[in-house]
XYZ file of N, CA and C in Angstrom:
510
model
N 6.649 97.793 70.969
C 8.514 97.467 71.182
C 8.741 95.886 71.341
N 7.377 95.037 71.898
C 7.794 93.895 71.691
C 7.954 93.191 70.477
N 6.644 93.775 69.564
C 7.095 93.720 67.790
C 8.260 93.362 67.559
N 9.008 94.573 67.444
C 10.337 94.902 67.405
C 11.575 93.728 67.556
N 11.631 93.368 68.625
C 12.418 92.499 69.485
C 11.815 90.880 68.823
N 10.793 90.643 68.622
C 10.477 89.482 67.968
C 10.928 89.398 66.483
N 10.677 90.312 65.748
C 11.329 90.248 64.288
C 12.943 90.339 64.416
N 13.260 90.565 65.125
C 15.018 90.483 65.613
C 15.231 89.332 65.745
N 14.344 88.582 66.461
C 15.032 87.195 66.859
C 14.658 85.996 65.825
N 13.402 86.599 65.064
C 13.173 85.616 63.780
C 14.343 85.787 62.380
N 14.969 86.816 62.674
C 15.715 87.632 61.335
C 14.840 88.081 60.315
N 16.049 88.434 59.766
C 15.711 89.559 58.242
C 16.305 88.688 57.382
N 15.704 88.795 55.874
C 16.564 88.631 54.836
C 17.626 89.110 54.659
N 18.887 88.367 53.734
C 20.127 89.210 53.029
C 19.024 89.833 52.301
N 20.109 91.506 52.856
C 19.489 92.654 51.788
C 20.269 92.335 50.280
N 19.517 93.332 49.359
C 20.258 93.144 48.256
C 21.596 93.790 48.407
N 22.243 94.655 49.308
C 23.283 95.221 49.128
C 24.317 94.147 49.856
N 23.582 93.566 50.356
C 24.649 92.424 51.282
C 25.139 91.527 50.225
N 24.202 91.237 49.459
C 24.284 90.057 48.197
C 25.222 90.726 47.524
N 25.054 91.610 46.991
C 25.394 92.426 46.002
C 27.194 92.436 46.412
N 27.356 92.975 47.549
C 28.758 93.291 48.294
C 29.466 91.452 48.212
N 28.485 90.880 48.754
C 29.668 89.319 49.061
C 29.315 88.613 47.064
N 28.608 89.039 46.306
C 28.686 88.599 44.875
C 29.739 88.912 44.486
N 30.106 90.417 44.603
C 31.674 91.034 44.341
C 32.937 90.585 44.774
N 32.890 90.827 46.197
C 34.026 89.760 46.726
C 34.219 88.392 46.301
N 33.232 87.906 45.921
C 33.773 86.393 45.687
C 34.337 86.146 44.236
N 33.664 87.317 43.619
C 34.093 87.244 42.041
C 35.767 87.958 41.927
N 35.726 88.763 42.824
C 37.006 89.639 42.935
C 38.208 88.431 43.366
N 37.740 87.788 44.409
C 38.780 86.954 44.981
C 38.953 85.630 44.041
N 38.326 85.506 43.327
C 38.257 84.124 42.221
C 39.268 84.794 41.032
N 39.085 86.260 40.459
C 40.417 87.153 39.556
C 41.309 87.274 40.462
N 41.438 87.549 41.459
C 42.867 88.080 42.264
C 43.732 86.829 42.413
N 43.286 85.705 42.716
C 44.057 84.488 42.916
C 44.425 83.790 41.800
N 43.691 83.747 40.877
C 43.831 83.113 39.891
C 42.869 83.066 38.850
N 42.589 83.296 37.461
C 41.811 83.451 36.874
C 40.716 82.246 36.829
N 39.484 81.794 36.893
C 38.474 80.989 37.432
C 38.705 79.761 36.133
N 39.180 80.163 35.016
C 39.646 78.878 34.256
C 40.686 78.364 34.130
N 41.953 78.734 34.967
C 43.025 78.449 35.326
C 42.571 77.503 36.162
N 41.625 77.505 37.258
C 41.421 76.818 38.637
C 40.510 75.755 37.796
N 39.734 75.940 36.495
C 39.040 74.691 36.170
C 37.511 75.140 36.592
N 37.394 76.358 37.364
C 36.384 76.739 37.660
C 35.410 77.871 36.575
N 34.155 77.187 36.423
C 33.767 78.107 35.410
C 32.761 79.120 36.186
N 32.278 80.167 35.070
C 31.509 81.159 35.638
C 30.013 80.811 36.415
N 29.725 79.677 35.790
C 28.545 78.846 36.177
C 28.553 78.262 37.442
N 29.999 77.378 37.673
C 30.042 77.144 39.291
C 30.238 78.249 39.957
N 30.762 79.287 39.801
C 31.111 80.661 40.868
C 29.285 80.959 41.175
N 28.482 80.993 40.215
C 27.292 81.499 40.569
C 26.604 80.618 41.095
N 26.841 79.143 41.356
C 26.286 78.102 42.180
C 26.598 78.603 43.560
N 28.235 79.172 43.692
C 28.580 79.026 45.021
C 28.114 80.311 45.474
N 27.785 81.736 44.897
C 27.765 82.898 45.385
C 26.352 83.193 46.318
N 25.107 81.991 46.267
C 24.509 82.280 47.468
C 24.726 81.764 48.547
N 25.907 80.442 48.579
C 26.578 80.126 49.675
C 27.698 81.504 50.568
N 28.229 81.988 49.727
C 29.042 82.913 50.080
C 28.262 83.907 50.628
N 27.357 84.355 49.773
C 26.419 85.297 50.341
C 25.762 85.253 51.628
N 25.606 84.109 51.904
C 24.935 83.573 53.030
C 25.693 84.024 54.367
N 27.366 83.384 53.913
C 28.238 83.496 55.224
C 28.799 84.858 55.036
N 28.537 85.771 54.062
C 28.993 86.669 54.303
C 28.217 87.731 55.388
N 26.901 87.410 54.917
C 25.911 88.111 55.733
C 25.762 87.584 57.125
N 26.170 86.331 57.602
C 26.028 85.968 58.666
C 27.613 86.644 59.476
N 28.415 86.683 58.826
C 29.449 87.258 59.489
C 29.404 88.292 59.741
N 29.104 89.636 58.786
C 28.547 90.598 58.934
C 27.721 91.097 60.052
N 26.618 90.155 60.244
C 25.323 90.433 61.284
C 25.655 89.864 62.673
N 26.951 88.894 62.853
C 27.484 88.487 64.113
C 28.316 89.353 64.283
N 28.822 90.089 64.211
C 30.275 90.661 64.087
C 31.533 90.527 64.018
N 31.534 89.155 63.305
C 32.533 88.379 63.166
C 33.602 88.806 61.776
N 33.141 90.589 61.585
C 34.096 90.736 60.574
C 34.767 91.880 61.381
N 35.508 91.367 62.140
C 36.119 92.570 63.341
C 37.236 93.853 62.194
N 37.439 94.725 62.838
C 37.948 96.099 62.078
C 39.468 95.452 62.426
N 40.129 94.702 63.048
C 41.648 94.226 63.076
C 41.832 93.426 61.250
N 40.774 92.961 60.897
C 41.049 92.446 59.384
C 40.565 92.962 58.232
N 40.029 94.498 58.898
C 39.629 95.398 58.094
C 40.554 95.837 56.788
N 40.019 95.740 55.316
C 41.102 95.708 54.531
C 42.165 95.195 54.308
N 42.090 94.067 54.914
C 43.092 92.944 54.969
C 42.715 92.011 53.742
N 43.234 91.360 52.427
C 42.590 90.708 52.110
C 42.811 89.000 52.384
N 41.611 88.105 52.004
C 42.297 86.870 52.075
C 43.348 86.269 51.380
N 44.229 85.366 52.123
C 45.334 84.579 51.120
C 44.801 84.169 50.314
N 45.849 84.043 49.246
C 45.602 83.263 47.820
C 45.505 82.104 48.054
N 46.180 81.204 48.819
C 45.779 79.515 49.249
C 44.628 79.241 49.895
N 44.195 80.084 50.454
C 42.905 79.393 50.971
C 41.915 79.840 50.176
N 42.295 80.951 48.946
C 40.881 80.660 48.164
C 41.249 79.934 47.326
N 42.461 79.608 46.369
C 42.282 78.724 45.502
C 41.778 77.372 46.299
N 42.206 76.806 47.281
C 41.718 75.769 48.461
C 40.221 75.368 47.846
N 39.427 76.737 48.146
C 37.916 76.458 48.455
C 37.645 76.481 46.784
N 38.188 77.427 45.906
C 37.379 76.893 44.481
C 37.872 75.593 43.689
N 39.168 75.066 44.118
C 39.804 73.896 43.827
C 38.663 72.854 44.465
N 38.233 72.822 45.730
C 37.464 72.129 46.335
C 35.912 71.925 45.667
N 35.168 73.558 45.257
C 34.194 73.612 44.340
C 34.171 72.850 42.869
N 35.187 72.907 42.457
C 35.944 72.265 41.272
C 35.292 70.586 41.715
N 36.316 70.086 42.236
C 36.267 68.403 42.528
C 34.760 68.348 42.991
N 33.716 68.912 43.466
C 32.624 68.902 43.853
C 31.775 68.690 42.479
N 31.788 69.911 41.449
C 30.922 69.885 40.079
C 31.542 68.507 39.682
N 33.015 68.311 39.160
C 33.377 67.218 38.381
C 32.938 66.064 38.787
N 33.088 65.890 39.835
C 33.175 64.507 40.624
C 31.513 63.772 40.637
N 30.660 65.199 40.923
C 29.182 65.153 40.674
C 28.678 64.994 39.066
N 29.245 65.790 38.045
C 29.011 65.365 36.927
C 29.297 64.108 36.042
N 30.787 63.680 36.052
C 31.410 62.961 35.690
C 31.997 61.451 36.070
N 31.738 60.561 35.576
C 31.695 59.195 35.765
C 33.462 58.936 35.475
N 34.015 59.688 34.674
C 35.354 59.233 34.029
C 36.026 59.929 34.708
N 37.464 59.547 35.154
C 38.492 60.674 35.390
C 38.731 61.946 34.458
N 39.184 62.601 35.035
C 39.338 64.047 33.686
C 40.655 64.377 34.200
N 41.238 65.260 33.134
C 42.763 65.653 33.142
C 43.257 66.299 34.618
N 43.988 66.025 35.174
C 44.821 66.411 36.492
C 44.122 65.678 37.736
N 43.343 65.070 37.575
C 42.330 64.155 38.770
C 43.134 63.317 39.158
N 43.576 63.089 40.480
C 44.017 61.829 40.939
C 43.355 60.817 41.169
N 43.888 59.576 40.735
C 43.176 58.588 40.643
C 44.054 57.059 41.387
N 43.009 56.356 41.514
C 44.023 55.007 42.210
C 44.010 54.379 41.476
N 44.937 53.814 41.308
C 45.047 52.839 39.903
C 45.519 51.219 40.324
N 44.733 50.200 40.180
C 44.788 48.949 40.404
C 44.137 48.011 39.360
N 44.908 48.379 38.232
C 44.947 47.571 36.975
C 46.354 45.792 37.349
N 46.318 45.707 36.057
C 46.814 44.102 35.606
C 48.351 44.670 36.087
N 48.688 45.716 35.843
C 50.387 45.936 36.362
C 50.639 46.176 38.219
N 50.191 45.228 38.579
C 50.364 44.992 40.253
C 51.456 46.014 41.118
N 52.591 45.816 40.279
C 53.412 46.290 40.950
C 53.610 47.966 41.041
N 52.735 48.307 39.866
C 52.453 49.843 39.672
C 51.138 50.499 40.526
N 50.323 49.578 41.195
C 49.352 49.951 42.187
C 49.696 51.412 42.856
N 48.935 52.088 42.710
C 48.681 53.279 43.614
C 48.230 54.580 43.204
N 48.587 56.161 43.897
C 47.871 56.761 43.181
C 48.497 57.865 42.608
N 47.886 58.557 41.250
C 48.743 58.997 40.294
C 47.668 60.005 39.808
N 48.096 60.745 39.012
C 47.490 62.190 38.385
C 47.374 61.824 36.804
N 46.128 62.118 36.446
C 45.948 61.820 35.004
C 46.371 62.888 34.258
N 47.790 62.454 33.314
C 47.983 63.339 32.701
C 47.459 63.663 31.299
N 46.940 62.583 30.767
C 46.845 62.549 29.161
C 45.215 61.438 29.245
N 44.576 61.930 28.037
C 43.000 60.868 28.009
C 43.303 60.696 26.343
N 43.451 59.257 26.389
C 43.278 58.897 24.871
C 41.673 58.516 24.220
N 41.235 58.567 23.167
C 40.275 58.306 22.749
C 40.489 57.282 21.906
N 39.934 56.023 22.046
C 40.289 54.521 20.700
C 39.012 54.364 20.310
N 39.098 54.936 18.725
C 37.628 54.324 18.034
C 37.530 52.876 17.997
N 36.108 52.557 17.634
C 35.984 50.918 17.605
C 36.167 51.052 16.201
N 36.517 50.131 15.780
C 36.624 49.972 14.199
C 35.577 49.434 13.387
N 34.487 49.173 14.315
C 33.025 48.581 13.781
C 32.107 49.521 14.152
N 32.743 50.848 14.773
C 31.451 51.666 14.945
C 30.629 51.556 16.450
N 31.179 51.154 17.305
C 31.003 50.826 18.822
C 31.252 52.098 19.702
N 31.107 51.881 20.463
C 31.360 52.975 21.788
C 33.009 53.096 21.649
N 33.599 54.352 21.512
C 34.962 54.361 21.813
C 35.738 54.011 23.195
N 36.549 53.756 23.035
C 37.432 53.287 24.426
C 38.255 54.579 24.808
N 38.267 54.965 26.119
C 38.947 55.368 27.091
C 40.464 55.179 27.262
N 41.699 55.862 27.164
C 42.677 55.170 28.163
C 43.362 56.136 28.408
N 44.269 55.898 29.341
C 44.461 56.837 30.591
C 46.255 56.921 30.609
N 46.582 58.042 30.633
C 47.943 58.100 30.885
C 48.667 58.712 32.261
N 48.923 57.877 32.995
C 49.146 58.501 34.325
C 50.613 58.606 34.904
N 50.708 59.751 36.130
C 51.848 60.508 36.011
C 52.295 60.968 37.610
N 53.326 60.812 37.867
C 53.870 61.190 39.094
C 54.385 62.472 39.064
N 54.278 63.467 39.972
C 54.732 65.019 39.916
C 56.195 64.583 40.758
N 57.086 65.593 39.927
C 58.477 65.504 40.612
C 59.026 66.695 40.291
N 58.610 67.326 41.893
C 58.732 69.130 41.676
C 57.845 69.457 41.144
N 57.927 70.194 39.973
C 57.217 70.397 38.927
C 56.588 69.895 37.876
N 57.442 68.870 37.428
C 57.527 68.059 35.991
C 56.593 66.591 36.363
N 55.868 66.636 35.238
C 55.019 65.269 35.426
C 55.901 64.130 34.746
N 55.995 62.674 35.361
C 56.840 61.905 35.112
C 55.989 60.885 34.699
N 55.957 60.669 33.352
C 54.503 59.187 33.052
C 55.094 58.017 33.790
N 54.381 57.323 34.324
C 54.735 56.341 35.116
C 53.725 55.039 34.402
N 52.265 55.011 34.201
C 51.804 54.359 33.029
C 50.595 55.147 31.938
N 51.241 54.249 30.834
C 50.392 54.265 29.883
C 49.198 53.624 29.134
N 48.178 54.145 28.534
C 47.051 53.510 28.384
C 46.329 52.752 29.196
N 46.052 52.746 30.353
C 45.475 52.417 31.688
C 43.749 52.218 31.311
N 43.591 51.003 31.344
C 41.779 51.321 31.330
C 40.957 51.648 32.271
N 39.930 52.295 31.723
C 38.882 52.752 33.197
C 38.690 51.959 33.831
N 38.341 50.811 33.996
C 37.785 49.754 35.035
C 39.083 49.622 35.982
N 40.711 50.004 35.544
C 41.343 50.091 36.645
C 41.736 51.275 37.251
N 41.161 51.700 36.989
C 41.240 53.565 37.804
C 39.874 53.786 38.677
N 39.960 53.966 40.091
C 39.112 54.938 40.836
C 39.689 56.067 41.275
N 38.269 56.995 40.629
C 38.563 58.749 40.766
C 38.501 59.070 42.197
N 39.710 60.148 42.301
C 39.776 60.663 43.778
C 39.074 61.984 43.630
N 38.625 62.545 44.590
C 38.424 63.975 44.545
C 39.090 65.093 45.125
N 40.642 64.742 44.039
C 41.218 65.660 44.090
C 41.854 66.035 42.915
N 41.934 67.339 42.697
C 42.452 67.674 41.727
C 43.831 68.762 41.539
N 44.475 68.688 40.483
C 45.524 69.655 40.753
C 45.415 70.872 40.080
N 45.648 72.155 40.983
C 45.546 73.520 40.125
C 46.703 73.413 39.322
N 46.188 74.285 38.233
C 47.163 74.170 37.648
C 47.115 75.682 36.855
N 48.145 76.667 36.271
C 48.308 77.801 35.880
C 49.055 78.703 37.578
C-alpha cells in the first residue's frame, strides 16, 4: 500500500493516449481558427509546440482542471490565434536578425519627424553592382482600418529595430 502512494506522489509519465489526444487537439485548434500558413506558423513550428501543449493537457486532465462545465465547448478563436502568433514571433525573432513582412518595427532613421512604430509592408533587395552583399530596404506603413498606408519607403536596416509583434493576416 505504501508503495502505491509513493508512486502517485512521484508522478507518472504522460501516457501515449494523453499525448495523442493533446497533439490532435492542438492541430485541430490550429486548423479551425485559421490555417497554420495563414498565421505564418509552419508544421515544424507546431511540432515544436506539441510537447508543451501535451504537458499542459496532461496536467489539466490529471489535476481535474478540465471541469465538465466546459466539456465540449471549444476554445475561442482569438485565444488560439494569440498563442499561435506568439509562437511565430518567438520562432521568427530567434531565427532572423532582419525584420520580416508584417512585423512591427521601431523606425529611428534620418527622417526624425517620422520616428515611431510601423509595420513592414515590403522588403526590397538591391543588388550591389560590384558583386557585393545585396542591400535590403524596407517600406513601412501604418494601418488605417484594414488598409495599409505607406509612410516610409526605402528605410535602411540600421534605421530599424525589430519588435516582437506580428500582424496576423488571413
